[in-house]
Amino acid sequence: MKKIAFMAFMAFSNAVMAQTWIWYPGDMDIWTGNRINNLRTEDGGFFPVFWRTDGHCQTVEFSKTVELAEAEEVEIAAEGRYSVKIDKRYQFGMPGKVGIPKGKHTIKIAVNNIVSPPAIWVNGPTIKSDDTWTVSDYATAERSDTWLGIDGKPMFDRIDRRPSGYRLPVTAVAPAKKETHGREIFVDFARESMGYLMLNGVKGNGHVNVFYGESPDEAHNKRRAYLRDKIVFTADSITDMMTMTVTHRTADRDYRLPHSRAMRYALIECTGNVSLSGVTLMSEMKDLGKKYRGSFTCNDTLINRIWDVSAYTLHLTDREVMIEGIKRDRWMWSGDAIQSYLMNYYVFMDAPVVRRTIWALRGKDPVKQHINTILDYTFYWFNSVYDYYMYTGDREFVQRIYPRMQSLMHFVEGRLDSRGMVQGKKEDWVFIDWSPEKMPKGGQLSFEQIVYLRSLEAMSLCAGVAGNKSDSTEYHKRAEKLKAQLIPMFWNDSRKAFIHNVEKGIQNNYVTKYANMFAVLHDLVDEKRKNNILNNVLTNDSIMPITTPYMRFYELESLCALGKHTHVLKEMRGYWGGMLSEGATSFWETYDPKEKYPQRLAMYGHPYGKSLCHAWGASPVYLLGKYYLGIKPTKPGYEAWEAAPCLGDLKWMRGDVPAPNGNIHIEMTRQMITIYAEGCGGGTLSFKSRTRPKSSYGTPVHEGDGQYRLKIEPGKKMTVKYKEMK
Amino acid sequence: MKKIAFMAFMAFSNAVMAQTWIWYPGDMDIWTGNRINNLRTEDGGFFPVFWRTDGHCQTVEFSKTVELAEAEEVEIAAEGRYSVKIDKRYQFGMPGKVGIPKGKHTIKIAVNNIVSPPAIWVNGPTIKSDDTWTVSDYATAERSDTWLGIDGKPMFDRIDRRPSGYRLPVTAVAPAKKETHGREIFVDFARESMGYLMLNGVKGNGHVNVFYGESPDEAHNKRRAYLRDKIVFTADSITDMMTMTVTHRTADRDYRLPHSRAMRYALIECTGNVSLSGVTLMSEMKDLGKKYRGSFTCNDTLINRIWDVSAYTLHLTDREVMIEGIKRDRWMWSGDAIQSYLMNYYVFMDAPVVRRTIWALRGKDPVKQHINTILDYTFYWFNSVYDYYMYTGDREFVQRIYPRMQSLMHFVEGRLDSRGMVQGKKEDWVFIDWSPEKMPKGGQLSFEQIVYLRSLEAMSLCAGVAGNKSDSTEYHKRAEKLKAQLIPMFWNDSRKAFIHNVEKGIQNNYVTKYANMFAVLHDLVDEKRKNNILNNVLTNDSIMPITTPYMRFYELESLCALGKHTHVLKEMRGYWGGMLSEGATSFWETYDPKEKYPQRLAMYGHPYGKSLCHAWGASPVYLLGKYYLGIKPTKPGYEAWEAAPCLGDLKWMRGDVPAPNGNIHIEMTRQMITIYAEGCGGGTLSFKSRTRPKSSYGTPVHEGDGQYRLKIEPGKKMTVKYKEMK
């Protein structure tokens, strides 16, 4: 692993926080993650996650010692039952205002809240709740925490912005199409959406049954629509039959259903004498600004549509936390999440949602099982912290999460085999990917060792950021040791590829793409072996094909890393273009052109089990940003970065990639590159040219084979005239 | 440690449970313990425990596979949001009734509840919720659990007896004395009590301020009464100012205050134009039957009063869980609890409350600190499981709690010093006792090693019950090894006693009673050293005296164990009799005859900080039962037992000691012993006689020195004529 200079850099540094609601680190994230995970229903039944749900700390104590030149009165609020103790004396009840005398005093606010994380708000002339307060669960004292928004400012900066009340904004959307057949209304909102249906002009008493659909077929299937609601109206009451929640019926004729659902279509059925005048969708989506920070436009309108629909797909799943799909699971899955994060860095740079999802996936100690119960998903979790630090440079978060990285790694270490390698235990799910052939999962899997190796590197990097030098050195050693075993153990010289696994010391004569792709991506093999992998594995039709967009993410990424840009554009036009030609308004969980509607909607034994808005379907935004616009950080938080733009078969392209504090804008034709970066460090532009290029400043360095390199200064527009290689 | 035959015996065996509400093992206990611990207030402020509060599992899945000869309809209820899945199919919403077809089917009920432990009730012709259901937190699957009452039957045996609603019964009690002075009413309920004040005949609007007192002085001190309430009455609303809870004001003129408080006295102050006609106490106490199962009567009426007030003190603190005192902490403390349990076995045999308190004190994994943060309290916790098993024979509980014993012991093992001994770390509280001299707490303390040794023995015993033979052997070995180090390391031949501690390898020339008492109680020294301890420590006035009833428990017990029955009776008359002569209606946390009222009410820097109803004050019930009536189990659950009655200076005594399934009744004069036991195994009667005794059956065996032994058959009354030794 490359040595990285550990210096505080730009955003996310340990700056003094403005006044805000505060709580015990991680608790609001874990609690919110649970709230979101618990929204899943199937056929109208509550469908919980099948891994352990951790809770927040029920009782915590916030404390601060102040030295006051003048007495002051402070306003106090809390989420939960609380008490205020000034020095050694309790105040009566739950005081909203407390006087603190002049001089040195210790304020302790104890809060108990079983329902949501204990949190406080304190506001006085000089005393304010911020991250200088200590918070203790009575076992571990920590610096208190809060959430910052995308703008880097506290999200809960007013007494009436209570953290547990955080919800995404809603906007009214009228149906694009509405059909009435007798007691049924069928609506189409024109594209995949998420939100609350509003029943308008409700009159009379009876049941209203709602059947949602990502497809018309699903919405019309009253017996098996994946998502359904049933509301009973009487003269006095309105009952949500799913949760048996009864509310008072008022004179208001508009009723918003209590559950936010994924839909493009909905069928609303009225029974009894209840009637509606219409329905509205209260679309619930995160406000990510008028325009996404990342952008991509080129001469190919299909690619442009693919980018747009990918970004929209990602937007729908970028919510309180990043979820994998909006209809079916609505859960955080570590393997899906790491891809969402990477895509996010190229479109929204929504760092807060990444932090929240990382905390929420990790949960509390002790570690009792792999993340989502999946061996690989534990390793993706580590790797996602690595990526997060590289893209954002957020040292503060790494320092806060490092103890949880340690305890998760101790869990992993307790399960290593005699070679120091990872293997799935009986209770672990060794996933890798859904695949058309049955994949061996026993013994040492080459793929799992590579993601584990990357986790050791993440440990070493983050230990350094957290100031734990001995861990940093130790994990670096372990990573090097494991790396040295990979080729002897898994490389097969006759297959000229990494084999899939070793069982009882014997190489299985079976090659899959997984380990080979990751070896390329993590630069674990030399150029010769990379070529072997390209020819013998990645472009070899006898190797089991990848059918999920999940692993296609890495497959296409490794092809890009191997310079196959034109090939990858063709794949995009076929695969994602194929979904668009079938009418997709967001990208799907899986796609097989041979499967026909409505049979292709089925998955996991449910006729509408397939998710038609799945985050991992949005990978083009990542590929186009990182490998075509060609931009990535080379030091944490874009303190240094590289642009290696590549058109593939495009004639021109232009776009923006968000760095934490500014954008990198790039334009490229076959003769000209323009680049402008702000809010980040110096960059390097790499490109090929048939002739010596002319730059607006600096001197292009020729590195052989027509490869040139140029230094880019932030805030200074670079224009390069060059000649594209054939 | 004596080898014990591990056989299922009588009550508490793994019998099939009747229908009941069920939940994840330990969760209702931990949740209830939290609920109780959180009731503490001081000066009107919420005063939480200062150790970490663990939560229950938020989401669990109950499952059972059934094979039905006929289809059946089952009734389902849950505490929490739930879903029902039959085989692979979810039912809509939260169905109250579900039809299960004929044949083999799997029923899965998932329940999410952040507020209280997920629990279910299932009732069909053949399918019923009981402990044959599996319950999983999605990491560990366990057999589901419930609470049994003192009668051994499920406490939550009806759909409307929801476990989280468990509360103690209340009974209206009129004040014995009522004085009205202007806008103030002062009431005296004649004895220490606990419950809710009811304001009667409330009219008008204004504030009602209530000041409670265990003493008149406290109730009259409006500024510092330890417990206070403030209620605001307006035309429409009633507000509890402590929790800011607002309720609707109805036509009802009686208002029950929301908090159950300790009191004998109360001062009620009305402001504005609010007025009351009077107040009633809704006394809140556990129903322990019309008559306690244990009893003690003798010729000395002072000792009889001491027994009665002790039993009442214990009754007030034997609640949902066993708390240490009803006014101040109202918390579970492991060191106090182990004494409460032992007293309980001699008065109520309330085994369920012991189980609940043991679970609640232990909490969840991971162990992050010692129980109550106190080193010694962790060891008392282990020892309390040992005692519980001996007194109740409840193998089921030991099997369920054993994994938590293991993880707590692993925590202890991670902190052992290089000699394999325990020492307090920086974050640990090494308590032992409150003492008039400052006690050394550094290095290896002899006392701590002895309670740790006993914990190793508890591990060995309980591992055997849990079927873990290797643990049982291993912990037996560790106990023997530690035992072998005690005398070489801590016994001082010139002091002829255990010294207090060793620091840096050197014996501190300081002797305290603690280790010496425990060495006697746990039979760790020979008769010669026991005599040394008696003469050089226990009856030596130059050794620091014990001033808390807490450690007096063990001091008096060891004096009893050394045959000093007459001496101990004198101590009881002086110490407990002294409290009675000062008007005590329950026994206190500490008592020093030299301290005067009201200064003696102060403790912990609070003028009314001392608890006047403290469980550890009730130890006479234990001493009189175990060392005068002389009854104790010698095999778990009284499968075998011993009666070694001893009058001390009493002329006669009679009493009952409860075994799990029946009582042992004993009467003794200076010439005659009568004993009758039912619901337990065979016993042994040991006594001294100047002449050869005559027994109604069996043959007294003379063991030398006038010591006789006789076998007692259960259900067969034994009468022995003997002659008391001088």
Coordinates of N, CA, C and O in Angstrom, one line a residue, chain A residues 89-153:
Chain A
R89 N -25.9 19.1 42.4 CA -27.3 19.3 42.8 C -28.2 19.1 41.6 O -28.1 19.8 40.6
Y90 N -29.2 18.2 41.8 CA -30.2 18.0 40.8 C -31.2 19.2 40.8 O -31.6 19.7 41.9
Q91 N -31.7 19.6 39.6 CA -32.8 20.5 39.5 C -34.1 19.7 39.5 O -34.1 18.6 39.1
F92 N -35.2 20.4 39.9 CA -36.5 19.7 39.9 C -37.0 19.4 38.4 O -36.9 20.3 37.6
G93 N -37.4 18.2 38.2 CA -38.1 17.8 37.0 C -37.2 18.0 35.7 O -36.1 17.6 35.7
M94 N -37.8 18.5 34.7 CA -37.1 18.6 33.4 C -37.1 20.1 33.0 O -37.9 20.5 32.2
P95 N -36.2 20.8 33.6 CA -36.3 22.3 33.4 C -35.9 22.7 32.0 O -34.9 22.3 31.4
G96 N -36.7 23.6 31.5 CA -36.5 24.2 30.2 C -35.5 25.3 30.2 O -34.9 25.7 29.2
K97 N -35.3 25.9 31.4 CA -34.3 27.0 31.5 C -33.6 26.7 32.9 O -34.2 26.4 33.8
V98 N -32.3 27.0 32.9 CA -31.5 26.8 34.1 C -30.5 28.0 34.2 O -29.9 28.3 33.2
G99 N -30.4 28.5 35.4 CA -29.4 29.5 35.6 C -28.1 28.9 36.1 O -28.1 28.1 37.0
I100 N -27.0 29.3 35.5 CA -25.7 28.8 35.9 C -25.0 30.0 36.5 O -24.8 31.1 35.8
P101 N -24.5 29.9 37.7 CA -23.9 31.1 38.4 C -22.5 31.3 37.8 O -21.9 30.4 37.1
K102 N -22.0 32.5 38.0 CA -20.6 32.9 37.6 C -19.6 31.9 38.2 O -19.9 31.3 39.3
G103 N -18.5 31.7 37.6 CA -17.5 30.8 38.1 C -17.4 29.4 37.4 O -18.0 29.3 36.3
K104 N -16.7 28.5 38.0 CA -16.5 27.2 37.4 C -17.6 26.2 37.8 O -17.8 26.0 39.0
H105 N -18.3 25.6 36.8 CA -19.3 24.7 37.2 C -19.4 23.6 36.2 O -19.0 23.7 35.0
T106 N -19.9 22.4 36.7 CA -20.1 21.3 35.8 C -21.6 21.1 35.6 O -22.3 21.0 36.6
I107 N -21.9 21.0 34.3 CA -23.3 20.7 34.0 C -23.4 19.3 33.5 O -22.6 18.9 32.6
K108 N -24.3 18.5 34.1 CA -24.5 17.2 33.7 C -26.0 17.0 33.3 O -26.9 17.3 34.1
I109 N -26.3 16.5 32.1 CA -27.6 16.3 31.7 C -27.8 14.8 31.4 O -27.1 14.3 30.4
A110 N -28.5 14.1 32.2 CA -28.8 12.7 32.0 C -30.1 12.5 31.2 O -31.1 13.2 31.5
V111 N -30.0 11.7 30.2 CA -31.2 11.5 29.4 C -31.5 10.0 29.2 O -30.6 9.3 28.8
N112 N -32.7 9.6 29.4 CA -33.1 8.2 29.2 C -34.2 8.3 28.1 O -35.1 9.0 28.1
N113 N -34.0 7.4 27.1 CA -35.0 7.3 26.0 C -34.9 6.0 25.3 O -33.9 5.7 24.7
I114 N -35.9 5.2 25.5 CA -35.9 3.8 25.0 C -36.3 3.9 23.5 O -36.0 3.0 22.7
V115 N -37.1 4.9 23.1 CA -37.7 5.0 21.8 C -36.8 5.5 20.7 O -36.8 5.0 19.6
S116 N -36.0 6.5 21.0 CA -35.1 7.0 20.1 C -33.9 7.5 20.9 O -33.9 7.7 22.1
P117 N -32.7 7.8 20.2 CA -31.5 8.1 20.9 C -31.6 9.3 21.8 O -32.1 10.4 21.3
P118 N -31.2 9.2 23.0 CA -31.1 10.4 23.9 C -30.3 11.5 23.2 O -29.2 11.3 22.7
A119 N -30.9 12.7 23.1 CA -30.2 13.9 22.5 C -30.6 15.1 23.2 O -31.6 15.2 23.8
I120 N -29.6 16.1 23.2 CA -29.9 17.4 23.9 C -29.6 18.6 23.0 O -28.9 18.5 22.0
W121 N -30.3 19.7 23.4 CA -30.1 21.0 22.9 C -29.8 21.9 24.0 O -30.6 22.0 25.0
V122 N -28.7 22.7 24.0 CA -28.5 23.6 25.1 C -28.1 25.0 24.4 O -27.3 25.0 23.5
N123 N -28.7 26.0 24.9 CA -28.5 27.3 24.3 C -28.4 28.4 25.3 O -29.4 28.7 25.9
G124 N -27.2 29.0 25.5 CA -27.1 30.1 26.4 C -26.2 31.1 25.8 O -25.7 30.9 24.7
P125 N -26.0 32.2 26.5 CA -25.1 33.2 25.9 C -23.7 32.7 25.5 O -23.2 33.0 24.4
T126 N -23.1 31.9 26.3 CA -21.8 31.3 26.0 C -21.9 29.7 25.9 O -21.1 29.1 25.2
I127 N -22.8 29.1 26.7 CA -22.9 27.7 26.7 C -23.8 27.2 25.6 O -25.0 27.5 25.6
K128 N -23.3 26.3 24.8 CA -24.1 25.8 23.7 C -23.8 24.3 23.4 O -22.6 24.0 23.6
S129 N -24.7 23.6 23.1 CA -24.5 22.2 22.8 C -23.7 22.0 21.4 O -24.2 22.6 20.4
D130 N -22.6 21.4 21.5 CA -21.8 21.2 20.3 C -20.8 20.0 20.6 O -21.0 19.3 21.6
D131 N -19.9 19.7 19.7 CA -19.1 18.5 19.9 C -18.0 18.6 20.9 O -17.2 17.7 21.0
T132 N -18.0 19.8 21.7 CA -17.1 19.8 22.8 C -17.6 19.2 24.0 O -16.9 19.0 25.0
W133 N -18.9 18.8 24.0 CA -19.5 18.2 25.2 C -19.1 16.7 25.2 O -18.9 16.1 24.1
T134 N -19.0 16.2 26.4 CA -18.7 14.7 26.5 C -20.0 14.0 26.7 O -20.9 14.5 27.3
V135 N -20.1 12.8 26.1 CA -21.3 12.0 26.3 C -20.8 10.6 26.7 O -19.9 10.1 26.1
S136 N -21.5 10.1 27.7 CA -21.1 8.8 28.2 C -22.3 7.9 28.3 O -23.4 8.3 28.6
D137 N -22.1 6.6 27.9 CA -23.2 5.6 28.2 C -22.9 4.9 29.5 O -23.4 3.9 29.8
Y138 N -22.1 5.6 30.3 CA -21.7 5.1 31.6 C -20.7 3.9 31.5 O -20.4 3.3 32.6
A139 N -20.2 3.6 30.3 CA -19.1 2.6 30.2 C -18.0 3.3 29.4 O -16.8 3.2 29.8
T140 N -18.4 4.0 28.4 CA -17.4 4.7 27.5 C -17.8 6.2 27.4 O -18.9 6.5 27.0
A141 N -16.8 7.1 27.6 CA -17.1 8.5 27.4 C -16.5 8.8 26.0 O -15.4 8.5 25.7
E142 N -17.3 9.6 25.3 CA -16.9 10.0 23.9 C -17.2 11.5 23.7 O -17.9 12.1 24.5
R143 N -16.6 12.0 22.7 CA -17.0 13.3 22.3 C -18.4 13.2 21.6 O -18.6 12.3 20.8
S144 N -19.3 14.1 21.9 CA -20.7 14.0 21.4 C -20.6 14.2 19.9 O -19.7 14.8 19.3
D145 N -21.7 13.8 19.3 CA -21.8 13.8 17.8 C -23.1 14.4 17.3 O -24.0 14.5 18.1
T146 N -23.1 14.7 16.0 CA -24.3 15.2 15.4 C -24.2 14.8 13.9 O -23.3 14.2 13.5
W147 N -25.2 15.3 13.2 CA -25.2 15.1 11.7 C -24.9 16.4 11.0 O -25.6 17.4 11.3
L148 N -24.0 16.4 10.1 CA -23.8 17.5 9.2 C -24.5 17.3 7.9 O -24.6 16.1 7.5
G149 N -25.0 18.3 7.3 CA -25.6 18.2 6.0 C -24.6 18.2 4.9 O -23.4 18.2 5.2
I150 N -25.0 18.1 3.7 CA -24.1 18.1 2.5 C -23.3 19.4 2.5 O -22.1 19.4 2.1
D151 N -23.9 20.5 3.1 CA -23.2 21.8 3.1 C -22.1 21.8 4.3 O -21.5 22.9 4.5
G152 N -22.0 20.7 5.0 CA -21.0 20.7 6.1 C -21.5 21.4 7.4 O -20.8 21.5 8.4
K153 N -22.8 21.9 7.4 CA -23.4 22.5 8.6 C -24.3 21.6 9.3 O -24.9 20.7 8.7

